[in-house]
């Protein structure tokens, strides 16, 4: 495993928070210039796109990230059916994917590129290159990304009570890797929601973000439960594992880690012993 070059980083304010981008290698600074321009263009359409995703219907989003979010959700509808999360869950990851694609197209040679927004991140690494230890991602997400090993591509995302994305299930954390950050973001919420089948958590208020509140209107948004019996912990994790395994069988996610009340499970090629915050060793 090779160490990555020292990253160069920038950030840009965009819904639903701070978009950060980092790159290493000879083309890193050129990549960051492109990222700033693309982020500025995306910011002009992202609120309108989010509102369209909340409303649903046949009107396509105007922005490229909004259209990418819809494309990412489509295969989940094809194989899962039923009550899926709002399409809005895929939009932060879709923004990351759009910026990363532009950075890679314009920058020439880069060892790695990471674009993160909220609880989603799009990642490109050359073979054998590890994610730098100071990557600007939520700590839990960075821990999961490193547990996947060097050379990963696509996207990672967080769901669950301890993420900023609303959930109907009781899991503390769900981390997912998929072929894009938009796929990962939607899958993380979908897996977290499955946990409601094992244990019904207390109801929370509506999310503070008005777009999330509109998207999850009429749904039971969960908050962290208090003490939970060990049997319910097992049932809750098992319900989410079944959904994550089903999505993996259909190639809608590559790997996942689940954490609930100090216990955890992994699905796919992820080094569980490195997931300290997930309590995975309790089940291995």
Coordinates of C-alpha atoms in Angstrom, one line a residue:
X1 CA 0.0 0.0 0.0
X2 CA 1.4 3.4 -1.1
X3 CA 1.1 6.7 0.7
X4 CA -0.8 9.3 -1.2
X5 CA 0.7 12.7 -2.0
X6 CA -0.1 15.5 0.3
X7 CA -3.6 16.6 -0.7
X8 CA -4.5 20.1 -1.8
X9 CA -8.1 21.0 -0.7
X10 CA -10.8 23.6 -1.1
X11 CA -14.4 23.9 -0.1
X12 CA -17.6 25.5 -1.4
X13 CA -20.9 26.2 0.4
X14 CA -23.8 24.4 -1.3
X15 CA -27.0 22.7 -0.1
X16 CA -27.1 20.8 2.2
X17 CA -23.8 22.1 3.7
X18 CA -20.1 22.4 2.8
X19 CA -18.8 20.7 -0.3
X20 CA -15.1 19.8 0.1
X21 CA -12.8 18.6 -2.6
X22 CA -9.2 17.3 -2.3
X23 CA -6.8 15.9 -4.8
X24 CA -3.2 14.6 -5.0
X25 CA -0.7 14.2 -7.8
X26 CA 0.6 16.4 -10.6
X27 CA -2.9 17.6 -11.8
X28 CA -4.3 18.3 -8.3
X29 CA -4.4 22.1 -8.4
X30 CA -5.9 22.1 -11.9
X31 CA -8.5 19.7 -10.6
X32 CA -9.4 22.0 -7.7
X33 CA -9.9 25.0 -10.1
X34 CA -12.3 22.9 -12.2
X35 CA -14.1 21.7 -9.0
X36 CA -14.7 25.3 -7.9
X37 CA -16.2 26.2 -11.3
X38 CA -18.4 23.2 -11.5
X39 CA -19.6 23.7 -7.9
X40 CA -20.6 27.2 -8.7
X41 CA -22.6 26.0 -11.7
X42 CA -24.3 23.3 -9.6
X43 CA -25.3 25.8 -6.9
X44 CA -27.5 27.7 -9.3
X45 CA -29.8 24.7 -9.8
X46 CA -29.5 22.5 -6.7
X47 CA -32.4 24.0 -4.7
X48 CA -34.7 23.9 -7.7
X49 CA -33.6 20.3 -8.4
X50 CA -34.2 19.3 -4.7
X51 CA -37.7 20.8 -4.8
X52 CA -38.5 18.8 -7.9
X53 CA -37.2 15.6 -6.4
X54 CA -39.4 16.2 -3.3
X55 CA -42.5 16.8 -5.5
X56 CA -41.9 13.8 -7.8
X57 CA -43.8 13.7 -11.0
X58 CA -42.6 13.6 -14.6
X59 CA -40.6 16.9 -14.6
X60 CA -36.9 16.2 -14.9
X61 CA -34.5 18.3 -12.8
X62 CA -32.7 21.1 -14.7
X63 CA -29.3 20.4 -13.2
X64 CA -27.0 17.5 -14.1
X65 CA -26.7 16.4 -10.4
X66 CA -30.5 16.2 -10.1
X67 CA -30.8 14.1 -13.2
X68 CA -28.0 11.9 -11.9
X69 CA -29.8 11.4 -8.6
X70 CA -32.9 10.2 -10.4
X71 CA -30.9 7.8 -12.5
X72 CA -29.3 6.4 -9.4
X73 CA -32.6 5.7 -7.7
X74 CA -34.2 4.0 -10.8
X75 CA -32.6 0.6 -10.3
X76 CA -33.7 0.4 -6.7
X77 CA -37.3 0.8 -7.9
X78 CA -36.8 -1.9 -10.5
X79 CA -35.5 -4.5 -8.0
X80 CA -37.0 -3.5 -4.6
X81 CA -40.4 -1.9 -5.2
X82 CA -42.3 -1.0 -2.1
X83 CA -41.8 2.1 0.0
X84 CA -38.4 3.5 -0.9
X85 CA -36.8 6.6 0.7
X86 CA -37.3 9.9 -1.1
X87 CA -35.1 10.5 -4.2
X88 CA -33.7 13.5 -2.3
X89 CA -31.5 11.0 -0.4
X90 CA -29.4 10.5 -3.5
X91 CA -28.8 14.2 -4.3
X92 CA -25.8 15.1 -2.0
X93 CA -23.9 12.1 -3.4
X94 CA -24.9 13.0 -7.0
X95 CA -23.4 16.4 -6.5
X96 CA -20.1 14.8 -5.3
X97 CA -20.1 12.5 -8.3
X98 CA -20.6 15.3 -10.8
X99 CA -17.8 17.3 -9.3
X100 CA -15.4 14.3 -9.2
X101 CA -16.1 13.4 -12.8
X102 CA -15.3 17.0 -13.9
X103 CA -12.1 17.0 -11.9
X104 CA -10.9 13.8 -13.4
X105 CA -11.7 14.8 -16.9
X106 CA -9.9 18.1 -16.7
X107 CA -7.0 17.4 -14.4
X108 CA -4.8 14.9 -16.2
X109 CA -2.8 12.8 -13.8
X110 CA -4.1 12.5 -10.3
X111 CA -3.3 9.9 -7.6
X112 CA -6.6 10.4 -5.8
X113 CA -9.7 12.7 -5.8
X114 CA -12.1 12.9 -3.0
X115 CA -15.3 15.1 -3.1
X116 CA -17.5 15.1 0.1
X117 CA -20.8 16.7 1.0
X118 CA -22.7 16.0 4.1
X119 CA -22.6 12.3 4.7
X120 CA -21.6 11.3 1.1
X121 CA -18.3 11.2 -0.7
X122 CA -17.2 10.3 -4.2
X123 CA -13.7 8.8 -4.3
X124 CA -11.1 7.9 -7.0
X125 CA -7.8 6.3 -6.1
X126 CA -5.1 4.8 -8.2
X127 CA -4.4 1.2 -7.6
X128 CA -2.5 0.7 -4.3
X129 CA -3.0 4.3 -3.1
X130 CA -4.6 4.7 0.3
X131 CA -6.9 7.4 1.4
X132 CA -4.8 10.1 3.1
X133 CA -5.3 10.2 6.9
X134 CA -6.4 13.9 6.9
X135 CA -9.1 13.4 4.2
X136 CA -11.9 16.0 4.8
X137 CA -14.8 13.6 5.5
X138 CA -16.9 12.9 8.6
X139 CA -14.7 10.7 10.8
X140 CA -17.0 7.7 10.7
X141 CA -17.1 7.8 7.0
X142 CA -13.4 8.2 6.7
X143 CA -12.9 5.2 9.0
X144 CA -15.2 3.1 6.8
X145 CA -13.4 4.2 3.6
X146 CA -10.0 3.2 5.0
X147 CA -11.4 -0.2 6.1
X148 CA -12.2 -0.8 2.4
X149 CA -8.5 -0.8 1.6
X150 CA -6.5 1.0 -1.1
X151 CA -7.6 1.6 -4.7
X152 CA -11.3 1.9 -4.2
X153 CA -13.5 3.9 -6.6
X154 CA -17.1 5.0 -6.6
X155 CA -18.8 6.4 -3.6
X156 CA -19.4 6.0 0.2
X157 CA -22.1 7.3 2.3
X158 CA -23.6 7.3 5.8
X159 CA -27.2 6.7 7.0
X160 CA -28.7 6.0 10.4
X161 CA -29.6 8.0 13.5
X162 CA -26.1 9.6 13.7
X163 CA -26.0 10.8 10.2
X164 CA -27.6 14.1 9.0
X165 CA -30.0 12.2 6.6
X166 CA -33.4 11.3 8.1
X167 CA -34.2 7.7 8.8
X168 CA -37.1 5.5 9.8
X169 CA -35.0 2.8 11.4
X170 CA -33.2 2.7 14.7
X171 CA -29.6 1.9 13.6
X172 CA -27.0 4.3 14.9
X173 CA -24.9 4.1 11.7
X174 CA -25.0 2.5 8.3
X175 CA -21.9 3.0 6.0
X176 CA -22.2 1.9 2.4
X177 CA -19.9 1.7 -0.6
X178 CA -21.4 1.6 -4.1
X179 CA -20.4 2.4 -7.7
X180 CA -21.2 6.1 -7.2
X181 CA -21.8 8.4 -4.2
X182 CA -25.5 8.9 -5.3
X183 CA -26.1 5.1 -5.2
X184 CA -24.3 4.9 -1.9
X185 CA -26.3 7.7 -0.4
X186 CA -29.6 6.2 -1.4
X187 CA -28.6 2.7 -0.3
X188 CA -27.4 3.9 3.1
X189 CA -30.8 5.4 3.8
X190 CA -32.7 2.4 2.4
X191 CA -30.7 0.0 4.6
X192 CA -31.1 2.1 7.7
X193 CA -34.9 2.2 7.1
X194 CA -35.0 -1.6 7.0
X195 CA -34.0 -1.6 10.7
X196 CA -37.5 -0.5 11.6
X197 CA -38.7 -4.1 10.9
X198 CA -36.6 -5.3 13.8
X199 CA -37.4 -2.6 16.3
X200 CA -39.6 0.4 16.2
X201 CA -37.7 3.5 17.4
X202 CA -39.2 6.5 19.0
X203 CA -40.5 9.2 16.7
X204 CA -38.4 12.3 16.2
X205 CA -39.5 15.7 15.0
X206 CA -39.2 16.8 11.4
X207 CA -35.7 17.6 10.1
X208 CA -34.6 21.2 10.5
X209 CA -33.6 21.4 6.8
X210 CA -36.8 22.5 5.0
X211 CA -36.1 20.3 2.0
X212 CA -35.5 17.2 4.1
X213 CA -38.6 18.1 6.1
X214 CA -40.6 18.2 2.9
X215 CA -39.1 15.1 1.5
X216 CA -39.8 13.0 4.6
X217 CA -43.2 14.6 5.3
X218 CA -45.7 11.9 6.3
X219 CA -42.9 9.4 7.3
X220 CA -42.0 8.3 10.7
X221 CA -38.6 9.9 11.3
X222 CA -36.7 8.1 14.0
X223 CA -34.7 9.4 16.9
X224 CA -32.1 7.5 19.1
X225 CA -33.8 5.0 21.5
X226 CA -32.7 4.5 25.1
X227 CA -31.8 1.1 26.4
X228 CA -32.6 -1.7 24.0
X229 CA -32.8 -5.4 24.9
X230 CA -30.0 -7.6 23.4
X231 CA -32.6 -9.6 21.4
X232 CA -33.9 -6.5 19.8
X233 CA -30.4 -5.4 18.9
X234 CA -29.9 -8.6 17.1
X235 CA -33.3 -8.4 15.3
X236 CA -32.6 -4.8 14.3
X237 CA -29.2 -5.6 12.8
X238 CA -30.5 -8.7 11.1
X239 CA -33.3 -6.9 9.3
X240 CA -30.8 -4.4 8.0
X241 CA -28.3 -7.1 7.0
X242 CA -30.9 -8.9 5.0
X243 CA -31.7 -5.7 3.0
X244 CA -28.0 -4.9 2.5
X245 CA -27.2 -8.4 1.4
X246 CA -30.1 -8.3 -1.1
X247 CA -28.8 -5.0 -2.5
X248 CA -25.4 -6.4 -2.8
X249 CA -26.7 -9.5 -4.7
X250 CA -28.2 -7.0 -7.2
X251 CA -25.0 -5.0 -7.3
X252 CA -26.5 -1.9 -5.8
X253 CA -23.9 -1.8 -3.1
X254 CA -20.5 -3.4 -2.8
X255 CA -19.9 -3.3 0.9
X256 CA -21.6 -2.1 4.1
X257 CA -21.1 -1.8 7.8
X258 CA -23.9 -1.5 10.4
X259 CA -23.7 -0.3 14.0
X260 CA -26.3 -0.4 16.7
X261 CA -25.8 0.0 20.5
X262 CA -22.2 -1.0 20.4
X263 CA -22.8 -4.0 18.1
X264 CA -22.0 -4.3 14.4
X265 CA -22.1 -6.3 11.3
X266 CA -20.3 -6.1 7.9
X267 CA -21.3 -7.1 4.4
X268 CA -18.8 -7.5 1.6
X269 CA -15.0 -6.8 1.4
X270 CA -14.5 -4.5 4.4
X271 CA -11.9 -5.0 7.1
X272 CA -14.3 -5.1 10.1
X273 CA -11.4 -5.1 12.7
X274 CA -10.7 -1.5 11.7
X275 CA -14.3 -0.3 12.3
X276 CA -13.9 0.8 15.9
X277 CA -17.0 3.0 16.0
X278 CA -19.2 0.2 14.7
X279 CA -18.5 -2.5 17.3
X280 CA -18.1 -5.0 14.6
X281 CA -15.7 -7.3 16.6
X282 CA -18.7 -8.1 18.9
X283 CA -20.3 -10.1 16.1
X284 CA -17.2 -11.6 14.4

